[in-house]
Short mmCIF file of C-alpha atoms and ligand atoms in Angstrom, two decimals:
data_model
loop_
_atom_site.label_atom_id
_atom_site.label_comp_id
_atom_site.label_asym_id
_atom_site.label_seq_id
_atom_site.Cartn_x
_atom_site.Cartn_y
_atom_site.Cartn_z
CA UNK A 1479 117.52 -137.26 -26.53
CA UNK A 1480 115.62 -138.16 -29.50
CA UNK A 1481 113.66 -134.71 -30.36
CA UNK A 1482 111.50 -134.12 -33.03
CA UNK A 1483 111.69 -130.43 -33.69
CA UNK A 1484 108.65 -128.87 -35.93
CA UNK A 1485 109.66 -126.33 -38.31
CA UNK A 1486 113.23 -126.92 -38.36
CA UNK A 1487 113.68 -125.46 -41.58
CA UNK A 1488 112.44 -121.82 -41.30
CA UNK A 1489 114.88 -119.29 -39.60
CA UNK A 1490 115.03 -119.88 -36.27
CA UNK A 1491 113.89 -123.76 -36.38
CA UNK A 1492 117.19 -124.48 -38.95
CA UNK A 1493 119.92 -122.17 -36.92
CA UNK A 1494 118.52 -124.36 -33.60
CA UNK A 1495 119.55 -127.51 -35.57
CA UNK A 1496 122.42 -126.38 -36.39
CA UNK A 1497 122.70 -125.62 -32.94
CA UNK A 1498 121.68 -129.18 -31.50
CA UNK A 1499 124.00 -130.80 -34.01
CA UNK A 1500 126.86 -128.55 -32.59
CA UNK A 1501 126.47 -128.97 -29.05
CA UNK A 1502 124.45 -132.01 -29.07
CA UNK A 1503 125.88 -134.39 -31.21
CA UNK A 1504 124.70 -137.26 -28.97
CA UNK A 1505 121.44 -136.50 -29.84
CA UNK A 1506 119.19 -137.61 -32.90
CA UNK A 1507 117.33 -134.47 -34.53
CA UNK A 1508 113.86 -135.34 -36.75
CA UNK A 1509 113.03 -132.15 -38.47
CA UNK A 1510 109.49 -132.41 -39.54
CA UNK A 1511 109.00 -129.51 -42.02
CA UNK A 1512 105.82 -129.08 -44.26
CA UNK A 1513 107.85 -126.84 -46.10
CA UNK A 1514 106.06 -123.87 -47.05
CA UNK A 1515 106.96 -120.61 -48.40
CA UNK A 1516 109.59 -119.98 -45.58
CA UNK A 1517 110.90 -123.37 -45.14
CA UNK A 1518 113.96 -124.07 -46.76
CA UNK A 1519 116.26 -126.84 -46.94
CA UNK A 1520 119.27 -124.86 -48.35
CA UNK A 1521 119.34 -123.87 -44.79
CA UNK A 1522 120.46 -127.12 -44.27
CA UNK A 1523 122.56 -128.15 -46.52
CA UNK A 1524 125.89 -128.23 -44.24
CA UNK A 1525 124.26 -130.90 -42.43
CA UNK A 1526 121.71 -132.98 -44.32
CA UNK A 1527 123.87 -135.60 -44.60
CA UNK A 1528 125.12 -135.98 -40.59
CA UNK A 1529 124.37 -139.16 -38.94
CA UNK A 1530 122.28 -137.90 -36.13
CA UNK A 1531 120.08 -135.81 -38.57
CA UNK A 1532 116.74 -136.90 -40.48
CA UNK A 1533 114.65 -134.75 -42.63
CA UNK A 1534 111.03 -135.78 -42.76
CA UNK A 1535 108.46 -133.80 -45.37
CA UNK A 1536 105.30 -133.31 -43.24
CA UNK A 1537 102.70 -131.19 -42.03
CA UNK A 1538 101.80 -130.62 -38.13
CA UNK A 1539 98.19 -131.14 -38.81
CA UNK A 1540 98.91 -134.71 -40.21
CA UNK A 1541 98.28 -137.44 -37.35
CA UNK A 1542 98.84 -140.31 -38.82
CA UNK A 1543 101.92 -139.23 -40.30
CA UNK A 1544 103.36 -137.77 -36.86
CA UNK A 1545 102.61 -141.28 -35.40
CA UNK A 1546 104.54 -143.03 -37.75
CA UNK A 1547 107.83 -140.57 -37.34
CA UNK A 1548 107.37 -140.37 -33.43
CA UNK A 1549 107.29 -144.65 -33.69
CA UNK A 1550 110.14 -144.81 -36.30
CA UNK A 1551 112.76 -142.66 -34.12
CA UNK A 1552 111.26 -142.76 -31.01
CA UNK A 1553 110.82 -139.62 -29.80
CA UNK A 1554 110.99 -138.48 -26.79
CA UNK A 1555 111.17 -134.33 -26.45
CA UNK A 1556 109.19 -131.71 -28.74
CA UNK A 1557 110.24 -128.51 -29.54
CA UNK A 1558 107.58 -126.54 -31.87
CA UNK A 1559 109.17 -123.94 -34.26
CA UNK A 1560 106.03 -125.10 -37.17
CA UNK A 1561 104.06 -121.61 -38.14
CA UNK A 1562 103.10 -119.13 -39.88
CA UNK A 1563 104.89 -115.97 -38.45
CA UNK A 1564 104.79 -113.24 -40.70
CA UNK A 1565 102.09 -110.74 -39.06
CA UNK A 1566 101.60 -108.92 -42.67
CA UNK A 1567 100.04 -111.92 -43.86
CA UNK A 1568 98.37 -113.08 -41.24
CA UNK A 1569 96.10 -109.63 -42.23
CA UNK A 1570 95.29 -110.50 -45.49
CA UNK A 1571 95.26 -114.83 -44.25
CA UNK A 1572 94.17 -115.08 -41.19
CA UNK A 1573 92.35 -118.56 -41.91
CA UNK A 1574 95.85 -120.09 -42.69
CA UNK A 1575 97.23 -119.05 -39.40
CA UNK A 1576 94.37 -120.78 -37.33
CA UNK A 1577 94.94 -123.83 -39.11
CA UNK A 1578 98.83 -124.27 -38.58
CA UNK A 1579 99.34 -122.49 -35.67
CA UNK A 1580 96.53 -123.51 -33.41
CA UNK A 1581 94.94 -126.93 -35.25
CA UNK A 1582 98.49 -127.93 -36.18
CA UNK A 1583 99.68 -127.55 -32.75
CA UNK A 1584 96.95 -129.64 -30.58
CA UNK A 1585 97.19 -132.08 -33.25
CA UNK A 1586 101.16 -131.96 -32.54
CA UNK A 1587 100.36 -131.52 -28.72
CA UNK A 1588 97.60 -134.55 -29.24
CA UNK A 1589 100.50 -137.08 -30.83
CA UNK A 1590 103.11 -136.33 -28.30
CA UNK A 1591 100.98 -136.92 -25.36
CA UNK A 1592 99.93 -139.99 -26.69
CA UNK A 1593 103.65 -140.89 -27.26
CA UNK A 1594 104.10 -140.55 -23.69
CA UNK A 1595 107.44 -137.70 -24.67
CA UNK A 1596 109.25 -136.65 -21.71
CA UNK A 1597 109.32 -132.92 -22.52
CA UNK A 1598 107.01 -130.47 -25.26
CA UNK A 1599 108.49 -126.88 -25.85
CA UNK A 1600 106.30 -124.37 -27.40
CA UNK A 1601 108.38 -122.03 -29.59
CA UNK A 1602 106.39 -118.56 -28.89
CA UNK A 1603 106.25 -114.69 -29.19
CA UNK A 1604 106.36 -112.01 -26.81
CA UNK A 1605 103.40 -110.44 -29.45
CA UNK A 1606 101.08 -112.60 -27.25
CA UNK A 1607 101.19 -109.98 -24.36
CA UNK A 1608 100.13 -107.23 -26.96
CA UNK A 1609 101.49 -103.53 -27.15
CA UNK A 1610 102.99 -101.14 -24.45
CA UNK A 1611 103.17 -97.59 -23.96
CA UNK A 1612 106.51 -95.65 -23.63
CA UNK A 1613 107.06 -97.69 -20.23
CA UNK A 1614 107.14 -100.92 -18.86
CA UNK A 1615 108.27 -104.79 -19.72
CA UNK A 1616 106.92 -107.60 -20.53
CA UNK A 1617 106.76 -110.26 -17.59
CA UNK A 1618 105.67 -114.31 -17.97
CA UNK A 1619 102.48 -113.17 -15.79
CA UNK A 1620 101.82 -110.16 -17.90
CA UNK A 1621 97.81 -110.81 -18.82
CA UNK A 1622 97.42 -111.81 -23.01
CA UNK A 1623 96.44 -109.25 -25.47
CA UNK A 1624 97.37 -110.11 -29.10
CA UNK A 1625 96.34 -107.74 -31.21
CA UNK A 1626 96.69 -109.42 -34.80
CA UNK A 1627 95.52 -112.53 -36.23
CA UNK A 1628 99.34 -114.11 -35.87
CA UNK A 1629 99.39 -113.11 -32.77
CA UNK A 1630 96.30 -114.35 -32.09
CA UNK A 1631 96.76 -117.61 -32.83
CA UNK A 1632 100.24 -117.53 -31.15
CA UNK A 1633 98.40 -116.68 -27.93
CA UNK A 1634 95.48 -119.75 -28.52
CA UNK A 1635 97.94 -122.29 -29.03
CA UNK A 1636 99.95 -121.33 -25.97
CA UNK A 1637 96.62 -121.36 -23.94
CA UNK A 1638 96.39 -124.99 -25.68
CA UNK A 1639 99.79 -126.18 -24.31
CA UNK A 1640 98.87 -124.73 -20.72
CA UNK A 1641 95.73 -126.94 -20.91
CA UNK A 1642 97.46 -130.07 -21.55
CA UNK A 1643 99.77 -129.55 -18.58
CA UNK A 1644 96.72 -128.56 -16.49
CA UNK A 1645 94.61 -131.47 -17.68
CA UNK A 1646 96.67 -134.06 -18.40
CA UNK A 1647 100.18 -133.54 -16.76
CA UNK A 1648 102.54 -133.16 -20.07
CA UNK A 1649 106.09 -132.08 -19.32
CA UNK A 1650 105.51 -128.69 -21.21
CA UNK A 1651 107.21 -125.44 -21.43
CA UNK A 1652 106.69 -122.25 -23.66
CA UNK A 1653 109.06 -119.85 -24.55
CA UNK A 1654 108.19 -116.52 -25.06
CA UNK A 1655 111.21 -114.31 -27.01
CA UNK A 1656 111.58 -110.91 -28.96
CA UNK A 1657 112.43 -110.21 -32.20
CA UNK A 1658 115.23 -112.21 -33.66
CA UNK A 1659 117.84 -111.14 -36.53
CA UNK A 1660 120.35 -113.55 -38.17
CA UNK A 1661 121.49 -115.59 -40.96
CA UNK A 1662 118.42 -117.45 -42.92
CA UNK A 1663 116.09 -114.89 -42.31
CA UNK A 1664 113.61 -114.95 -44.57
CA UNK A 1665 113.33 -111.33 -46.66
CA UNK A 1666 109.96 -110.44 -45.91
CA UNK A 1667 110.66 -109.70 -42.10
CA UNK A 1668 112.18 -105.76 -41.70
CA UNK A 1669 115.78 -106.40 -41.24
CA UNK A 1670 116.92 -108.92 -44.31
CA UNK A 1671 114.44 -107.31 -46.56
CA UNK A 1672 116.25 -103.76 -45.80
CA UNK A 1673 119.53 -105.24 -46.07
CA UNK A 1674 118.61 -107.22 -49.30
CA UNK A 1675 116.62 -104.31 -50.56
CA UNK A 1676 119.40 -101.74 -49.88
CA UNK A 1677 121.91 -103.94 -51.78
CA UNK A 1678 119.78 -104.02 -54.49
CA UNK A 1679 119.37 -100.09 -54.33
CA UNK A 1680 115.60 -100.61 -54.09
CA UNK A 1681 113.23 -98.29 -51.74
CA UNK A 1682 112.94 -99.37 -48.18
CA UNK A 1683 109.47 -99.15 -46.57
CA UNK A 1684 109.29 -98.12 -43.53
CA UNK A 1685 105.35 -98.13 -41.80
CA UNK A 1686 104.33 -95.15 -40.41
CA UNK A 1687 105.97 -92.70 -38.72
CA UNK A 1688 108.97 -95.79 -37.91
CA UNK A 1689 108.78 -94.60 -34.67
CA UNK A 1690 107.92 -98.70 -33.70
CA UNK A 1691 110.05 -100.49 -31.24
CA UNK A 1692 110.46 -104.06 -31.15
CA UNK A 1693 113.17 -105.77 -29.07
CA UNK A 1694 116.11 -107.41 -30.91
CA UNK A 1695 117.69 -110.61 -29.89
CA UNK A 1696 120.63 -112.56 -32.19
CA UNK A 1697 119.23 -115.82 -33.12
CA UNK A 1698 121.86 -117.88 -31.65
CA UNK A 1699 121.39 -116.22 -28.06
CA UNK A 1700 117.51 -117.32 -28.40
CA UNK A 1701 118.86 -120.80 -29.89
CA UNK A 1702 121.19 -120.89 -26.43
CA UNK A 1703 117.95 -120.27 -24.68
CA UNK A 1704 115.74 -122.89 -25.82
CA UNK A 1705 118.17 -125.31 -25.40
CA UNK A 1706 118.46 -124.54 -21.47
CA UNK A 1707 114.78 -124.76 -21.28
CA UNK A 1708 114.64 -127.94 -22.76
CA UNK A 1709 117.16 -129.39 -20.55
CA UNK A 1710 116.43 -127.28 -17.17
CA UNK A 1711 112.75 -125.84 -17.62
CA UNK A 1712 110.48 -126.42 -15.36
CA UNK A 1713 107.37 -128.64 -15.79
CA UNK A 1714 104.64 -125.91 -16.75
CA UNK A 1715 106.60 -123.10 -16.84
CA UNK A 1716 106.45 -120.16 -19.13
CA UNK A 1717 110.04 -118.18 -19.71
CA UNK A 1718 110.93 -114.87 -21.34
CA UNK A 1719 113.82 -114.42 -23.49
CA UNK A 1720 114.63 -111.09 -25.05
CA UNK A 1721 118.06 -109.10 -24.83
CA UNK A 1722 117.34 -105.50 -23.36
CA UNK A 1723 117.65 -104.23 -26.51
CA UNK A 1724 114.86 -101.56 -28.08
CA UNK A 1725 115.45 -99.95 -31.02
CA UNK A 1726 113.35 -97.99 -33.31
CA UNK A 1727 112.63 -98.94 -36.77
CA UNK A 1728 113.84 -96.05 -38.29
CA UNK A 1729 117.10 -96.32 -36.44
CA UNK A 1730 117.15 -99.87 -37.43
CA UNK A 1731 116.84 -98.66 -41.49
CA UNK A 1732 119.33 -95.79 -40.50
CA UNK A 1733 121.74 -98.17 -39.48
CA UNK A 1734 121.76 -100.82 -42.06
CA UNK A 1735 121.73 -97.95 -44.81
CA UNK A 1736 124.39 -95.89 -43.06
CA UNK A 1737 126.65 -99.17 -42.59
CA UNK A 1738 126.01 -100.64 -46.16
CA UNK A 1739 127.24 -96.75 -47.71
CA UNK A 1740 123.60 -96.09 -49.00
CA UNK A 1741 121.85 -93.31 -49.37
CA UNK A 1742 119.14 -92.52 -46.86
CA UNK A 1743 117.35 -91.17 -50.14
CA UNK A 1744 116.52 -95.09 -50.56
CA UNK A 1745 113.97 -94.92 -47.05
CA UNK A 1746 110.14 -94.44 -47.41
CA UNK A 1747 107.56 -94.09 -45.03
CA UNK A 1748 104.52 -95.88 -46.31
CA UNK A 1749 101.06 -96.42 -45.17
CA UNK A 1750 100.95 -98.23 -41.78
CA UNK A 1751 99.98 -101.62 -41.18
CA UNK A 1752 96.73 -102.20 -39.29
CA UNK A 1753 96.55 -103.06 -35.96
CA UNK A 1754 100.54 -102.08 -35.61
CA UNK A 1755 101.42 -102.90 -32.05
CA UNK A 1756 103.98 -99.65 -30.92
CA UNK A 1757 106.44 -100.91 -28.26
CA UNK A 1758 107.30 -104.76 -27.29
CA UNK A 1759 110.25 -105.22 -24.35
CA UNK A 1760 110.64 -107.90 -22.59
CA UNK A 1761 111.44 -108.58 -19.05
CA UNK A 1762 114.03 -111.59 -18.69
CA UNK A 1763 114.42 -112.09 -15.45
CA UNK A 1764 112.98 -114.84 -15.21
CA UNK A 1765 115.08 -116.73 -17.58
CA UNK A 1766 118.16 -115.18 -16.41
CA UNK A 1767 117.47 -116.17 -12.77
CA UNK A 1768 116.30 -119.28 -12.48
CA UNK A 1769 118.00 -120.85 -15.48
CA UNK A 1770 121.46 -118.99 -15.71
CA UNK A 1771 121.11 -117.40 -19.52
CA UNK A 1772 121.98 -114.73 -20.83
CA UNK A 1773 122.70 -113.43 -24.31
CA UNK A 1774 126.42 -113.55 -25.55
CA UNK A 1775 126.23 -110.91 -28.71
CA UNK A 1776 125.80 -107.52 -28.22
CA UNK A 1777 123.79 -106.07 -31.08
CA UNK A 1778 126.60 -103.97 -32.18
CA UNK A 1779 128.73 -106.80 -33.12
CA UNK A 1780 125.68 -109.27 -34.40
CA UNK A 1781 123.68 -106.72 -36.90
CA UNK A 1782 127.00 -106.09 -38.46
CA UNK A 1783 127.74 -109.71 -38.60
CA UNK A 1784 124.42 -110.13 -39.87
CA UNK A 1785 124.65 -107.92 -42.75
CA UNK A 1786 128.27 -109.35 -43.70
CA UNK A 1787 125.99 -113.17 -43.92
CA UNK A 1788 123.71 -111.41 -46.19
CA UNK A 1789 126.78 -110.22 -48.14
CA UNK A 1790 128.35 -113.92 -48.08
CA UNK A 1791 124.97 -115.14 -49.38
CA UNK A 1792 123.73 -113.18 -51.96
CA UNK A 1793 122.87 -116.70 -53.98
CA UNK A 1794 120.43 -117.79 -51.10
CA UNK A 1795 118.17 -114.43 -50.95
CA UNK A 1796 118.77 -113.98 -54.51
CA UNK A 1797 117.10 -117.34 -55.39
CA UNK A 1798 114.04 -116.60 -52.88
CA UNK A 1799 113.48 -113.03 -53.88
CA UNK A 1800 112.67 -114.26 -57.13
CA UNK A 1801 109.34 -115.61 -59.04
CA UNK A 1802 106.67 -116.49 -55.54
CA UNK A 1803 108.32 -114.13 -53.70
CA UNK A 1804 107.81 -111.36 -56.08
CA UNK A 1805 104.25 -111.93 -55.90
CA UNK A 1806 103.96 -111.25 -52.69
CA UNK A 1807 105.91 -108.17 -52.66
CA UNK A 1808 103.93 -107.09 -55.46
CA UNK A 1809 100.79 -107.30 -53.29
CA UNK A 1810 102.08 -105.86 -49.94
CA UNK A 1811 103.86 -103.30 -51.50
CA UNK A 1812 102.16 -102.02 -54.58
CA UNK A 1813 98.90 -100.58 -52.96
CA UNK A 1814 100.62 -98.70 -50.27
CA UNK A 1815 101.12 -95.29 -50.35
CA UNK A 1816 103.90 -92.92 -49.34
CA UNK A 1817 103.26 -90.87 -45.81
CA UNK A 1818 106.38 -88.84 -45.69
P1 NAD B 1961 109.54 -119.09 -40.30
O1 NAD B 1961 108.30 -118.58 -40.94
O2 NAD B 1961 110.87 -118.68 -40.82
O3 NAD B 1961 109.51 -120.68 -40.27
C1 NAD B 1961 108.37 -121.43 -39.98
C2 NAD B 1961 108.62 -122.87 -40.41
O4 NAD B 1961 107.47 -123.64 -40.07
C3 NAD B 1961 108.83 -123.03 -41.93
O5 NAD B 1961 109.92 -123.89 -42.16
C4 NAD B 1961 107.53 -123.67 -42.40
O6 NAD B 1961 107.69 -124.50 -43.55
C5 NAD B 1961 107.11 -124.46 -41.17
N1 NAD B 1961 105.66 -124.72 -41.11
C6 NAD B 1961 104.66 -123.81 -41.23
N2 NAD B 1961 103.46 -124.42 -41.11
C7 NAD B 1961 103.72 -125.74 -40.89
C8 NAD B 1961 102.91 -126.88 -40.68
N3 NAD B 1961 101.57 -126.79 -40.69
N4 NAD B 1961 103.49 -128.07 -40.47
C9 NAD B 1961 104.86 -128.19 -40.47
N5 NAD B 1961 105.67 -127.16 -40.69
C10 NAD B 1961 105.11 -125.94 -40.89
O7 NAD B 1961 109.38 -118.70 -38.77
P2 NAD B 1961 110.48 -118.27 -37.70
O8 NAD B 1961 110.69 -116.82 -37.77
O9 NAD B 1961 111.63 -119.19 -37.79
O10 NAD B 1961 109.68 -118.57 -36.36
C11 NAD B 1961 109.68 -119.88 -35.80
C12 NAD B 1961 108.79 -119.89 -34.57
O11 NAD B 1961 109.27 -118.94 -33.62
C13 NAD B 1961 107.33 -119.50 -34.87
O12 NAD B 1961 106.50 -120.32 -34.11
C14 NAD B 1961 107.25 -118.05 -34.41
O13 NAD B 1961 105.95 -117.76 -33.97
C15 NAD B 1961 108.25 -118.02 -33.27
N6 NAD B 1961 108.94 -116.74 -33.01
C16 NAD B 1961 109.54 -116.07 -34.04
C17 NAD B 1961 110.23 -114.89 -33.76
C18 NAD B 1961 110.95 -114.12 -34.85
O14 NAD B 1961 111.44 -113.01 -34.58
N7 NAD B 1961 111.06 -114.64 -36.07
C19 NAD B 1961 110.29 -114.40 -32.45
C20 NAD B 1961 109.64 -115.12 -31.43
C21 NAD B 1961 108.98 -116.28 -31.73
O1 DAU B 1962 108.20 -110.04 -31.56
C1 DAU B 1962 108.37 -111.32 -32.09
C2 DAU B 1962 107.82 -111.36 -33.49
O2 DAU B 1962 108.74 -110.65 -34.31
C3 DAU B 1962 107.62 -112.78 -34.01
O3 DAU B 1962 106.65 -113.42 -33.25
C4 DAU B 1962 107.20 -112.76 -35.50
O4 DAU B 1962 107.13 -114.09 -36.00
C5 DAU B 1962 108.25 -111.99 -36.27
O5 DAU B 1962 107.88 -111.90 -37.62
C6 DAU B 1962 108.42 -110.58 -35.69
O6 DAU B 1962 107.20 -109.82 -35.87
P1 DAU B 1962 107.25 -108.26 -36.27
O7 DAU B 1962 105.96 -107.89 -36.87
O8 DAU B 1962 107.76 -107.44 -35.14
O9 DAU B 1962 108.44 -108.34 -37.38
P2 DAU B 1962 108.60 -107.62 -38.81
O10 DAU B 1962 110.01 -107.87 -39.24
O11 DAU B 1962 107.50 -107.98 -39.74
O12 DAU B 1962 108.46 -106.09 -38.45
C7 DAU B 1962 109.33 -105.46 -37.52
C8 DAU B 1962 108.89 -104.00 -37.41
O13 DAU B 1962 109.18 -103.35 -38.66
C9 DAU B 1962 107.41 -103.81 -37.19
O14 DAU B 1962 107.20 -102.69 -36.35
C10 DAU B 1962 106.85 -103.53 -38.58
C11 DAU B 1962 108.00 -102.82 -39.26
N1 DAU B 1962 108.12 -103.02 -40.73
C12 DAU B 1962 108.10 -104.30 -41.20
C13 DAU B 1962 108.20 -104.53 -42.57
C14 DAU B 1962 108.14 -105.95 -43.10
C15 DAU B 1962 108.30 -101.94 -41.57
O15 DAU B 1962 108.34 -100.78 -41.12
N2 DAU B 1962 108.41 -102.19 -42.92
C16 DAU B 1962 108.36 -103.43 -43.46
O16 DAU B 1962 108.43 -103.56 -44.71
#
C-alpha cells in the first residue's frame, strides 16, 4: 500500500503512523500535514528518518500540490485525519472550519478520485449524530444532527464522501469514533489539559454542571480500528467505533486529580460552552460484527498509562503550553466565569 494519510501529525493522525510503521512496515506512509497549531512533528521524531516514511508540508486545500505528491509516490489509499477539531474554537472560528474541513476535503476527495486510489477513509466523529438524552446509542443509520460549527462541518464533509461513492463509485469508507485519550494529545482537549494543568497546580475548568458524558476510547484501539477498515471495509460503508465506555466529566477531573495526589480544591465549574451537546455513546456493533474489532485497553489501565506519558513528557506539553498557546488560553479562559 502506498497511503497518503492527511493530518498525520496531530494526535490521532501521528499515533496511526506510528501504528502503520509498526504493523505495516511493507507499506510507504506520505504524511501530508499543513501543520497548524496542533500539528506537530516532535510527534514524530522516533520515526522521521524510517525508510518507508515521507513527510510532506502541505495543505488539503492545495490541488496542485496534492497532484504532485499523489504522482511522486503513487498513491493508492487515503486516509483523512486533516482538521480542525477543537469544538471551542470552532465557536469563536467557524469560517476556518468550513474551509479545512469541508473545502479541504472535496478538494482531497477531488485529487484522489482523479488518481484513480483504490480506497478513501474519512477520519470522522460520532458529534455528527448530535446529542442524546439519558438513553440510547449511537448507530451508523442514526439520522445527522451536529449541533456546533465543528461538528457541522464534520457532518458536510461526510455527506461529501457519501456523494462521491454515490456519484462516481470511489472505494470510500468513513469512520465514525468517540472520544479518544492518549499520548500527543494536544492540551486544549479536557483530559491532557487537566492532567497538564493539575501538574502545574493550576485551576481545572470544568463547564457547567460537568455532568457531560462523552465516550472514551484509547487511541491505539481507534488506530487498530481504522486500520481494519482500510483493509476489510466495505465499499460505501459507514462504521462506528467507540469502547462502551461513558464517563462523566467531573468523574473524569475526579480521577485524574485523585490519581495525580491533588487537591480537588484545584476543580472549577465555569460558565458553559454554547451549544454543549450532553451525552454521546456509541453503538459498535457494527464494527465489532462484521469486521472482528474490538478494543484491547480497558480504560482503567489506559488513563493511568496516559497520565504516566504526560509524566514521561513534560518537555513536549511544556514547549506547547507556552507563548501561542497561552494566547489562546488567555481568551477561552479569561472571560469565563465561575458557576459553582
Ligand atoms: P488534531 O487537531 O490533533 O490534528 C489535526 C491535524 O490536521 C493537525 O496535524 C493539523 O496540522 C492538520 N490540518 C488541519 N488543517 C489542515 C489542512 N487544511 N491541510 C492539512 N492538514 C491540516 O486532531 P485529532 O484530534 O488528531 O483528530 C484527527 C481527526 O479525527 C479529525 O478529523 C477529527 O475530526 C477526528 N476525530 C477526532 C476525535 C478525538 O477525540 N480527537 C474523535 C473522533 C474523530
Ligand atoms: O466525540 C468526538 C470528539 O471528541 C471529536 O470529534 C473532537 O475532535 C474532540 O475534540 C472531542 O470533542 P469534545 O468537545 O467532546 O472534546 P473536549 O476535550 O473539548 O471536551 C470533552 C468534554 O469536556 C466536553 O463535554 C466539554 C468538557 N470540557 C472541555 C474543556 C476543554 C470542560 O469541561 N472543560 C474544558 O476546559
Amino acid at each position: 500500500m502506498r497511503l497518503l494519510v492527511a493530518g498525520g501529525a496531530g494526535f490521532i493522525g501521528s499515533n496511526f503512523v506510528h501504528h502503520m510503521i509498526k504493523f505495516h512496515p511493507e507499506d510507504t506512509v506520505v504524511n501530508y500535514d499543513l501543520l497548524t497549531y496542533a500539528g506537530n512533528l516532535e510527534n514524530l521524531k522516533d520515526i522521521e528518518d524510517h525508510p518507508t516514511y515521507h513527510f510532506v508540508h502541505g495543505d488539503i486545500r492545495n490541488r496542485e500540490l496534492l497532484e504532485y505528491v499523489f504522482d511522486q509516490f503513487d498513491i493508492d489509499t487515503v486516509v483523512n485525519f486533516a482538521a480542525e477539531s477543537h469544538v471551542d474554537r470552532s465557536i469563536t472560528e467557524p469560517d476556518l472550519f468550513v474551509k479545512s474541513n469541508v473545502l479541504g476535503t472535496q478538494n482531497l476527495l477531488d485529487v484522489a478520485k482523479s488518481k484513480q486510489v483504490t480506497k478513501y477513509l474519512q477520519i470522522s466523529t460520532d458529534e455528527v449524530y448530535g446529542s442524546l438524552g439519558a438513553d440510547g446509542f449511537f448507530t451508523e443509520t442514526t439520522p445527522l444532527a451536529p449541533n456546533s460549527p465543528y461538528s457541522a462541518s464534520k457532518a458536510s464533509a461526510d455527506l461529501m464522501v457519501r456523494a462521491y461513492y454515490e456519484t462516481y463509485g470511489m472505494n470510500i469508507n468513513i469512520t465514525r469514533c468517540s472520544n479518544n485519550y492518549g499520548p500527543y494529545h494536544f492540551p486544549e482537549k479536557l483530559i491532557p489539559l487537566v492532567i497538564t494543568n493539575a501538574l502545574e497546580d493550576k485551576e481545572l475548568p470544568v463547564y457547567g454542571d460537568g455532568q457531560n458524558i462523552r465516550d472514551w476510547l484509547y487511541v491505539e484501539d481507534h488506530c487498530a480500528a481504522i486500520d481494519l477498515v482500510l483493509h476489510k471495509g466495505k465499499p460505501g460503508e459507514v462504521y462506528n467505533v467507540g469502547g462502551h465506555n461513558e464517563k462523566r466529566n467531573i468523574d473524569i477531573v475526579e480521577l485524574i486529580v485523585d490519581t495525580l495526589g491533588k487537591s480537588c480544591d484545584l476543580i472549577k465549574h465555569v460558565s458553559d460552552r454554547p451549544g454543549h451537546d450532553r451525552r454521546y455513546a456509541i453503538d459498535p456493533t457494527k464494527i465489532e460484527t462484521e469486521l472482528g474489532w474490538k478494543p484491547q485497553y480497558t480504560f482503567e489501565t489506559a488513563i493511568k498509562k496516559t497520565i504516566q506519558w504526560y509524566l514521561d513528557y513534560e518537555d513536549w506539553w511544556r514547549k506547547i503550553k507556552s507563548g501561542e498557546y497561552m494566547d489562546y488560553y488567555k481568551k477561552q479562559y479569561g472571560s469565563k466565569s465561575y458557576v459553582k
